[in-house]
mmCIF file of C-alpha atoms in Angstrom:
data_model
loop_
_atom_site.group_PDB
_atom_site.id
_atom_site.type_symbol
_atom_site.label_atom_id
_atom_site.label_comp_id
_atom_site.label_asym_id
_atom_site.label_seq_id
_atom_site.Cartn_x
_atom_site.Cartn_y
_atom_site.Cartn_z
ATOM 1 C CA MET A 262 19.681 -0.290 23.991
ATOM 2 C CA ALA A 263 16.116 -1.152 23.094
ATOM 3 C CA GLU A 264 14.469 0.376 26.148
ATOM 4 C CA GLN A 265 16.244 3.719 26.002
ATOM 5 C CA GLU A 266 13.476 5.495 24.115
ATOM 6 C CA ASN A 267 10.314 4.042 25.591
ATOM 7 C CA ILE A 268 9.300 2.302 22.399
ATOM 8 C CA VAL A 269 5.594 1.960 21.699
ATOM 9 C CA LEU A 270 5.003 -0.699 19.089
ATOM 10 C CA THR A 271 2.132 -0.501 16.656
ATOM 11 C CA GLU A 272 -0.422 -3.252 16.964
ATOM 12 C CA GLY A 273 0.722 -4.790 13.688
ATOM 13 C CA VAL A 274 4.399 -4.842 14.719
ATOM 14 C CA TYR A 275 3.529 -6.247 18.151
ATOM 15 C CA TYR A 276 1.714 -9.176 16.584
ATOM 16 C CA ILE A 277 4.349 -9.764 13.908
ATOM 17 C CA LEU A 278 7.021 -10.020 16.604
ATOM 18 C CA LEU A 279 4.805 -12.264 18.689
ATOM 19 C CA ALA A 280 4.174 -14.539 15.696
ATOM 20 C CA LEU A 281 7.904 -14.697 14.957
ATOM 21 C CA THR A 282 8.827 -16.304 18.265
ATOM 22 C CA ARG A 283 9.004 -19.271 15.903
ATOM 23 C CA PRO A 284 10.220 -19.105 12.288
ATOM 24 C CA LEU A 285 7.505 -18.280 9.776
ATOM 25 C CA HIS A 286 7.199 -16.982 6.201
ATOM 26 C CA GLY A 287 4.983 -14.062 5.255
ATOM 27 C CA TYR A 288 1.748 -15.933 4.764
ATOM 28 C CA GLY A 289 2.423 -17.952 7.903
ATOM 29 C CA ILE A 290 2.652 -14.702 9.898
ATOM 30 C CA MET A 291 -0.689 -13.554 8.501
ATOM 31 C CA GLN A 292 -2.329 -16.839 9.473
ATOM 32 C CA ARG A 293 -0.764 -16.863 12.936
ATOM 33 C CA VAL A 294 -1.923 -13.285 13.659
ATOM 34 C CA ASP A 295 -5.347 -14.160 12.346
ATOM 35 C CA GLU A 296 -5.544 -17.119 14.739
ATOM 36 C CA MET A 297 -4.245 -15.182 17.742
ATOM 37 C CA THR A 298 -6.772 -12.385 17.273
ATOM 38 C CA ALA A 299 -9.619 -14.696 16.190
ATOM 39 C CA GLY A 300 -9.769 -12.906 12.831
ATOM 40 C CA ARG A 301 -9.930 -9.386 14.266
ATOM 41 C CA LEU A 302 -6.563 -8.304 12.877
ATOM 42 C CA ARG A 303 -6.064 -9.272 9.267
ATOM 43 C CA MET A 304 -2.590 -8.177 8.233
ATOM 44 C CA ALA A 305 -2.548 -7.133 4.596
ATOM 45 C CA ALA A 306 0.340 -8.173 2.344
ATOM 46 C CA GLY A 307 1.596 -4.649 1.550
ATOM 47 C CA THR A 308 1.621 -3.590 5.182
ATOM 48 C CA LEU A 309 3.310 -6.799 6.289
ATOM 49 C CA TYR A 310 5.976 -6.609 3.585
ATOM 50 C CA GLY A 311 6.936 -3.059 4.551
ATOM 51 C CA ALA A 312 6.990 -3.950 8.250
ATOM 52 C CA LEU A 313 9.168 -7.035 7.698
ATOM 53 C CA ASN A 314 11.735 -4.967 5.796
ATOM 54 C CA SER A 315 11.825 -2.257 8.482
ATOM 55 C CA LEU A 316 12.031 -4.807 11.301
ATOM 56 C CA GLN A 317 14.899 -6.555 9.582
ATOM 57 C CA GLU A 318 16.753 -3.259 9.125
ATOM 58 C CA LYS A 319 16.245 -2.550 12.826
ATOM 59 C CA GLY A 320 17.592 -5.973 13.708
ATOM 60 C CA TRP A 321 14.483 -7.058 15.618
ATOM 61 C CA ILE A 322 13.940 -9.968 13.250
ATOM 62 C CA ARG A 323 16.264 -11.826 10.921
ATOM 63 C CA SER A 324 16.036 -14.196 8.005
ATOM 64 C CA ALA A 325 15.682 -17.726 9.374
ATOM 65 C CA GLY A 326 18.125 -19.077 6.813
ATOM 66 C CA ALA A 327 16.097 -21.910 5.389
ATOM 67 C CA GLN A 328 14.309 -20.732 2.277
ATOM 68 C CA GLU A 329 11.302 -22.827 1.456
ATOM 69 C CA GLY A 330 11.240 -22.461 -2.324
ATOM 70 C CA ARG A 331 10.785 -18.751 -2.981
ATOM 71 C CA ARG A 332 9.345 -18.195 0.476
ATOM 72 C CA LYS A 333 11.579 -16.483 2.945
ATOM 73 C CA GLU A 334 11.293 -17.312 6.620
ATOM 74 C CA TYR A 335 11.872 -14.865 9.430
ATOM 75 C CA VAL A 336 12.466 -15.225 13.148
ATOM 76 C CA LEU A 337 12.684 -12.923 16.181
ATOM 77 C CA THR A 338 16.176 -11.841 17.316
ATOM 78 C CA GLU A 339 17.310 -11.425 20.913
ATOM 79 C CA GLU A 340 16.966 -7.653 20.534
ATOM 80 C CA GLY A 341 13.468 -8.093 19.141
ATOM 81 C CA ARG A 342 12.514 -10.176 22.160
ATOM 82 C CA VAL A 343 13.733 -7.445 24.533
ATOM 83 C CA VAL A 344 11.606 -4.852 22.703
ATOM 84 C CA LEU A 345 8.583 -7.156 22.706
ATOM 85 C CA GLU A 346 8.860 -7.843 26.419
ATOM 86 C CA ALA A 347 9.249 -4.156 27.231
ATOM 87 C CA ASP A 348 6.094 -3.451 25.229
ATOM 88 C CA LEU A 349 4.244 -6.237 26.999
ATOM 89 C CA ARG A 350 5.041 -4.560 30.343
ATOM 90 C CA ARG A 351 3.760 -1.274 28.945
ATOM 91 C CA LEU A 352 0.562 -2.956 27.761
ATOM 92 C CA GLU A 353 0.052 -4.578 31.158
ATOM 93 C CA GLU A 354 0.243 -1.154 32.755
ATOM 94 C CA LEU A 355 -2.196 0.161 30.160
ATOM 95 C CA VAL A 356 -4.740 -2.551 30.941
ATOM 96 C CA GLU A 357 -4.217 -2.250 34.695
ATOM 97 C CA ASN A 358 -4.874 1.496 34.630
ATOM 98 C CA GLY A 359 -7.866 1.049 32.383
ATOM 99 C CA ARG A 360 -9.397 -1.507 34.728
ATOM 100 C CA CYS A 361 -8.647 0.648 37.730
ATOM 101 C CA VAL A 362 -10.236 3.794 36.342
ATOM 102 C CA LEU A 363 -13.201 2.123 34.694
ATOM 103 C CA GLY A 364 -13.772 0.087 37.839
ATOM 104 C CA ARG A 365 -13.515 -3.355 36.352
ATOM 105 C CA ARG A 366 -11.925 -6.020 38.509
ATOM 106 C CA LYS A 367 -9.504 -8.542 37.221
ATOM 107 C CA GLU A 368 -11.358 -11.866 37.305
ATOM 108 C CA MET B 68 -16.315 -14.866 -22.321
ATOM 109 C CA ARG B 69 -14.031 -11.872 -22.546
ATOM 110 C CA LYS B 70 -14.513 -8.183 -23.051
ATOM 111 C CA THR B 71 -12.275 -5.178 -23.325
ATOM 112 C CA LYS B 72 -12.932 -1.676 -22.070
ATOM 113 C CA TYR B 73 -11.013 1.507 -22.682
ATOM 114 C CA LYS B 74 -10.988 4.038 -19.907
ATOM 115 C CA TRP B 75 -8.729 6.801 -18.688
ATOM 116 C CA PHE B 76 -7.998 7.547 -15.047
ATOM 117 C CA TRP B 77 -5.699 10.188 -13.642
ATOM 118 C CA VAL B 78 -3.098 8.894 -11.194
ATOM 119 C CA TRP B 79 -4.803 10.674 -8.293
ATOM 120 C CA ASP B 80 -8.057 8.921 -9.137
ATOM 121 C CA PHE B 81 -6.601 5.508 -8.345
ATOM 122 C CA GLU B 82 -9.274 4.921 -5.709
ATOM 123 C CA LYS B 83 -11.964 5.648 -8.287
ATOM 124 C CA GLU B 84 -10.254 3.280 -10.727
ATOM 125 C CA GLU B 85 -10.174 0.585 -8.052
ATOM 126 C CA ARG B 86 -13.862 1.144 -7.288
ATOM 127 C CA TRP B 87 -14.718 0.839 -10.969
ATOM 128 C CA LEU B 88 -12.736 -2.402 -11.328
ATOM 129 C CA ASN B 89 -14.463 -3.798 -8.252
ATOM 130 C CA SER B 90 -17.882 -2.811 -9.547
ATOM 131 C CA MET B 91 -17.031 -4.692 -12.754
ATOM 132 C CA ALA B 92 -16.129 -7.720 -10.613
ATOM 133 C CA ALA B 93 -19.419 -7.358 -8.727
ATOM 134 C CA GLN B 94 -21.193 -7.515 -12.098
ATOM 135 C CA GLY B 95 -19.340 -10.690 -13.012
ATOM 136 C CA TRP B 96 -16.331 -9.290 -14.871
ATOM 137 C CA ALA B 97 -12.933 -10.154 -13.427
ATOM 138 C CA LEU B 98 -9.940 -8.131 -14.563
ATOM 139 C CA VAL B 99 -7.468 -10.381 -16.374
ATOM 140 C CA SER B 100 -5.077 -7.972 -18.053
ATOM 141 C CA VAL B 101 -4.189 -4.269 -18.101
ATOM 142 C CA SER B 102 -2.258 -1.862 -20.266
ATOM 143 C CA TYR B 103 -2.502 1.898 -20.905
ATOM 144 C CA CYS B 104 -6.205 2.782 -20.668
ATOM 145 C CA ARG B 105 -7.108 -0.749 -21.690
ATOM 146 C CA TYR B 106 -8.759 -3.244 -19.360
ATOM 147 C CA GLU B 107 -9.549 -6.812 -20.285
ATOM 148 C CA PHE B 108 -12.146 -8.779 -18.356
ATOM 149 C CA GLU B 109 -13.252 -12.366 -18.202
ATOM 150 C CA SER B 110 -16.674 -13.422 -16.976
ATOM 151 C CA CYS B 111 -16.699 -14.711 -13.414
ATOM 152 C CA GLU B 112 -19.152 -15.462 -10.641
ATOM 153 C CA PRO B 113 -20.476 -11.976 -9.720
ATOM 154 C CA GLY B 114 -18.704 -10.667 -6.630
ATOM 155 C CA SER B 115 -16.343 -13.642 -6.377
ATOM 156 C CA CYS B 116 -13.161 -11.582 -6.550
ATOM 157 C CA ALA B 117 -11.737 -8.229 -5.523
ATOM 158 C CA ILE B 118 -9.197 -5.991 -7.244
ATOM 159 C CA ARG B 119 -6.504 -3.837 -5.640
ATOM 160 C CA LEU B 120 -3.978 -1.578 -7.254
ATOM 161 C CA GLU B 121 -0.847 -0.155 -5.808
ATOM 162 C CA MET B 122 2.015 2.041 -6.879
ATOM 163 C CA LEU B 123 5.085 0.000 -6.066
ATOM 164 C CA ASP B 124 8.389 1.301 -4.728
ATOM 165 C CA ALA B 125 10.194 -0.173 -7.708
ATOM 166 C CA MET B 126 9.208 -1.026 -11.288
ATOM 167 C CA PRO B 127 7.074 -4.194 -11.168
ATOM 168 C CA SER B 128 9.452 -5.807 -13.652
ATOM 169 C CA SER B 129 12.570 -5.160 -11.518
ATOM 170 C CA ALA B 130 13.986 -7.781 -9.130
ATOM 171 C CA GLU B 131 12.705 -5.799 -6.149
ATOM 172 C CA GLY B 132 9.273 -5.417 -7.721
ATOM 173 C CA LEU B 133 9.070 -9.117 -8.572
ATOM 174 C CA GLN B 134 10.019 -10.016 -5.029
ATOM 175 C CA TYR B 135 7.128 -7.961 -3.714
ATOM 176 C CA ILE B 136 4.693 -9.383 -6.274
ATOM 177 C CA GLY B 137 5.815 -12.896 -5.288
ATOM 178 C CA PHE B 138 5.130 -12.040 -1.654
ATOM 179 C CA VAL B 139 1.603 -10.834 -2.422
ATOM 180 C CA GLU B 140 0.920 -13.911 -4.567
ATOM 181 C CA GLU B 141 1.985 -16.146 -1.685
ATOM 182 C CA THR B 142 -0.966 -14.756 0.237
ATOM 183 C CA GLY B 143 -3.408 -16.103 -2.333
ATOM 184 C CA ALA B 144 -3.758 -13.078 -4.605
ATOM 185 C CA GLN B 145 -3.002 -13.094 -8.306
ATOM 186 C CA TYR B 146 -0.898 -10.523 -10.091
ATOM 187 C CA VAL B 147 -2.897 -9.248 -13.073
ATOM 188 C CA GLY B 148 -0.304 -6.938 -14.616
ATOM 189 C CA HIS B 149 1.098 -3.472 -14.407
ATOM 190 C CA VAL B 150 1.017 -0.034 -16.024
ATOM 191 C CA MET B 151 4.234 1.830 -15.288
ATOM 192 C CA ARG B 152 4.792 1.427 -11.531
ATOM 193 C CA TRP B 153 1.168 0.525 -10.829
ATOM 194 C CA ALA B 154 0.554 -3.145 -10.093
ATOM 195 C CA TYR B 155 -2.909 -4.733 -10.279
ATOM 196 C CA PHE B 156 -3.873 -7.675 -8.097
ATOM 197 C CA ARG B 157 -6.947 -9.852 -8.010
ATOM 198 C CA LYS B 158 -8.056 -12.167 -5.238
ATOM 199 C CA ASP B 159 -10.819 -14.644 -4.676
ATOM 200 C CA VAL B 160 -12.874 -13.225 -1.800
ATOM 201 C CA SER B 161 -14.250 -16.523 -0.507
ATOM 202 C CA GLU B 162 -11.585 -16.420 2.228
ATOM 203 C CA GLY B 163 -12.501 -12.865 3.244
ATOM 204 C CA ALA B 164 -11.859 -9.288 2.199
ATOM 205 C CA PHE B 165 -8.804 -8.413 0.118
ATOM 206 C CA ASN B 166 -6.633 -5.468 1.124
ATOM 207 C CA LEU B 167 -3.036 -4.572 0.508
ATOM 208 C CA TYR B 168 -2.868 -2.267 3.514
ATOM 209 C CA SER B 169 -4.134 -2.912 6.987
ATOM 210 C CA ASP B 170 -2.999 0.226 8.801
ATOM 211 C CA LEU B 171 -2.876 3.976 8.272
ATOM 212 C CA ASP B 172 0.940 4.183 8.253
ATOM 213 C CA SER B 173 1.289 2.010 5.202
ATOM 214 C CA ARG B 174 -1.496 3.905 3.429
ATOM 215 C CA ILE B 175 0.277 7.178 4.196
ATOM 216 C CA ARG B 176 3.524 5.733 2.785
ATOM 217 C CA HIS B 177 1.680 4.758 -0.385
ATOM 218 C CA VAL B 178 0.270 8.266 -0.847
ATOM 219 C CA LYS B 179 3.732 9.763 -0.216
ATOM 220 C CA ARG B 180 5.110 7.548 -2.983
ATOM 221 C CA ILE B 181 2.542 8.975 -5.410
ATOM 222 C CA GLN B 182 3.414 12.524 -4.296
ATOM 223 C CA ALA B 183 7.091 11.809 -4.901
ATOM 224 C CA LEU B 184 6.237 10.773 -8.454
ATOM 225 C CA LEU B 185 4.039 13.781 -9.232
ATOM 226 C CA LEU B 186 6.204 16.466 -7.668
ATOM 227 C CA PRO B 187 9.183 16.338 -10.075
ATOM 228 C CA LEU B 188 6.789 16.251 -13.050
ATOM 229 C CA ALA B 189 5.000 19.343 -11.780
ATOM 230 C CA VAL B 190 8.309 21.155 -11.109
ATOM 231 C CA CYS B 191 9.599 20.336 -14.626
ATOM 232 C CA ASN B 192 6.423 21.728 -16.139
ATOM 233 C CA ILE B 193 6.484 24.876 -14.029
ATOM 234 C CA CYS B 194 10.109 25.497 -15.084
ATOM 235 C CA ASN B 195 9.248 24.803 -18.695
ATOM 236 C CA LEU B 196 6.297 27.178 -18.820
ATOM 237 C CA PRO B 197 8.191 30.550 -18.859
ATOM 238 C CA LEU B 198 10.558 29.138 -21.498
ATOM 239 C CA GLN B 199 7.623 28.290 -23.735
ATOM 240 C CA VAL B 200 6.028 31.689 -23.218
ATOM 241 C CA THR B 201 9.241 33.655 -23.960
ATOM 242 C CA ASN B 202 9.813 31.459 -26.973
ATOM 243 C CA TYR B 203 6.379 32.460 -28.310
ATOM 244 C CA ILE B 204 6.894 36.168 -27.508
ATOM 245 C CA ARG B 205 10.254 36.231 -29.296
ATOM 246 C CA ASN B 206 9.154 34.338 -32.381
ATOM 247 C CA GLY B 207 5.448 35.158 -32.555
ATOM 248 C CA TYR B 208 4.730 31.907 -34.327
ATOM 249 C CA SER B 209 1.201 30.750 -33.385
ATOM 250 C CA GLY B 210 2.242 27.080 -33.151
ATOM 251 C CA LEU B 211 4.433 28.083 -30.217
ATOM 252 C CA LEU B 212 1.416 29.613 -28.480
ATOM 253 C CA TRP B 213 -0.342 26.251 -28.649
ATOM 254 C CA CYS B 214 2.780 24.677 -27.293
ATOM 255 C CA ALA B 215 2.826 27.088 -24.342
ATOM 256 C CA ALA B 216 -0.908 26.557 -23.775
ATOM 257 C CA PHE B 217 -0.362 22.804 -23.715
ATOM 258 C CA VAL B 218 2.432 23.074 -21.158
ATOM 259 C CA ALA B 219 0.242 25.405 -19.071
ATOM 260 C CA ALA B 220 -2.614 22.878 -19.158
ATOM 261 C CA VAL B 221 -0.338 20.005 -18.131
ATOM 262 C CA THR B 222 1.116 22.149 -15.326
ATOM 263 C CA ALA B 223 -2.374 22.964 -14.072
ATOM 264 C CA MET B 224 -3.349 19.275 -14.143
ATOM 265 C CA MET B 225 -0.218 18.275 -12.235
ATOM 266 C CA GLY B 226 -0.874 21.014 -9.699
ATOM 267 C CA TYR B 227 -4.418 19.774 -9.276
ATOM 268 C CA GLY B 228 -3.172 16.203 -8.897
ATOM 269 C CA LEU B 229 -0.690 17.244 -6.209
ATOM 270 C CA TYR B 230 -3.477 19.048 -4.413
ATOM 271 C CA ARG B 231 -5.702 15.961 -4.510
ATOM 272 C CA VAL B 232 -2.979 13.590 -3.331
ATOM 273 C CA GLY B 233 -1.900 16.122 -0.684
ATOM 274 C CA ALA B 234 -5.477 16.282 0.620
ATOM 275 C CA MET B 235 -5.532 12.478 0.844
ATOM 276 C CA ARG B 236 -2.327 12.539 2.873
ATOM 277 C CA VAL B 237 -3.571 15.262 5.230
ATOM 278 C CA ALA B 238 -6.796 13.347 5.890
ATOM 279 C CA LEU B 239 -4.870 10.145 6.638
ATOM 280 C CA GLU B 240 -2.348 11.917 8.863
ATOM 281 C CA LYS B 241 -5.110 13.605 10.818
ATOM 282 C CA GLU B 242 -6.726 10.236 11.382
ATOM 283 C CA ARG B 243 -3.324 8.827 12.361
ATOM 284 C CA GLN B 244 -3.111 11.219 15.299
ATOM 285 C CA LEU B 245 -6.023 9.382 16.822
ATOM 286 C CA ARG B 246 -5.527 5.792 15.782
ATOM 287 C CA GLU B 247 -3.400 3.330 13.906
#
């Protein structure tokens, strides 16, 4: 299913999925991504909102049920995890080839 | 202290409008309310806030629009107001820069939304133009000539707007071929 098309995630989507391995609301995702990338990737609200809607339509994330006031929480689905892991393998290959060609050894 | 300014911006000059609002903020004037051509400011610490505007998918007053505005507000920004489908947000910049978009794809989607708004208006005007001209030719009444001239001017403006927004989209899409 998920691997059929050789899916390449965008950086933003990759980090959103990674953040959603535990339930989070929108602002929580932004903070989590910020932490993971040490402030390099700052997800903006408009971009995140659009991505969350598309990811939900695709079934890679779902609403986590509990609604904290007006805030909606999301969490990764099983299908989302499969996609994320496939992309991680792709990224590992990417890094491996980069290191190989540019002659940098893995420490 | 408050002050009001009246200024007109074409839809395709939204980036210019945003720059102007941010230069006001840099001078110590934070946007506090908007309506057609009317901007109201309140004095603030110079450069303490940033302004962003965005054409929403839905009317800002609709349930869908309010949901989005609520989402943006959750992230620490304040909703200033709206003019038609354009929403204005303000955010304290002490926690870092304020953006509504952080990748090219979402910026392209935004520009497409503006195109989708302008296109039907331009088509309506283009269709209307020959009607106005034949109406003038048949009746010869000079008022009708002004009418036709007005429609022609609006059509030209819409065409120009579509060109400007189209150029924005092309530039973004070209960039997108290389990076996110």
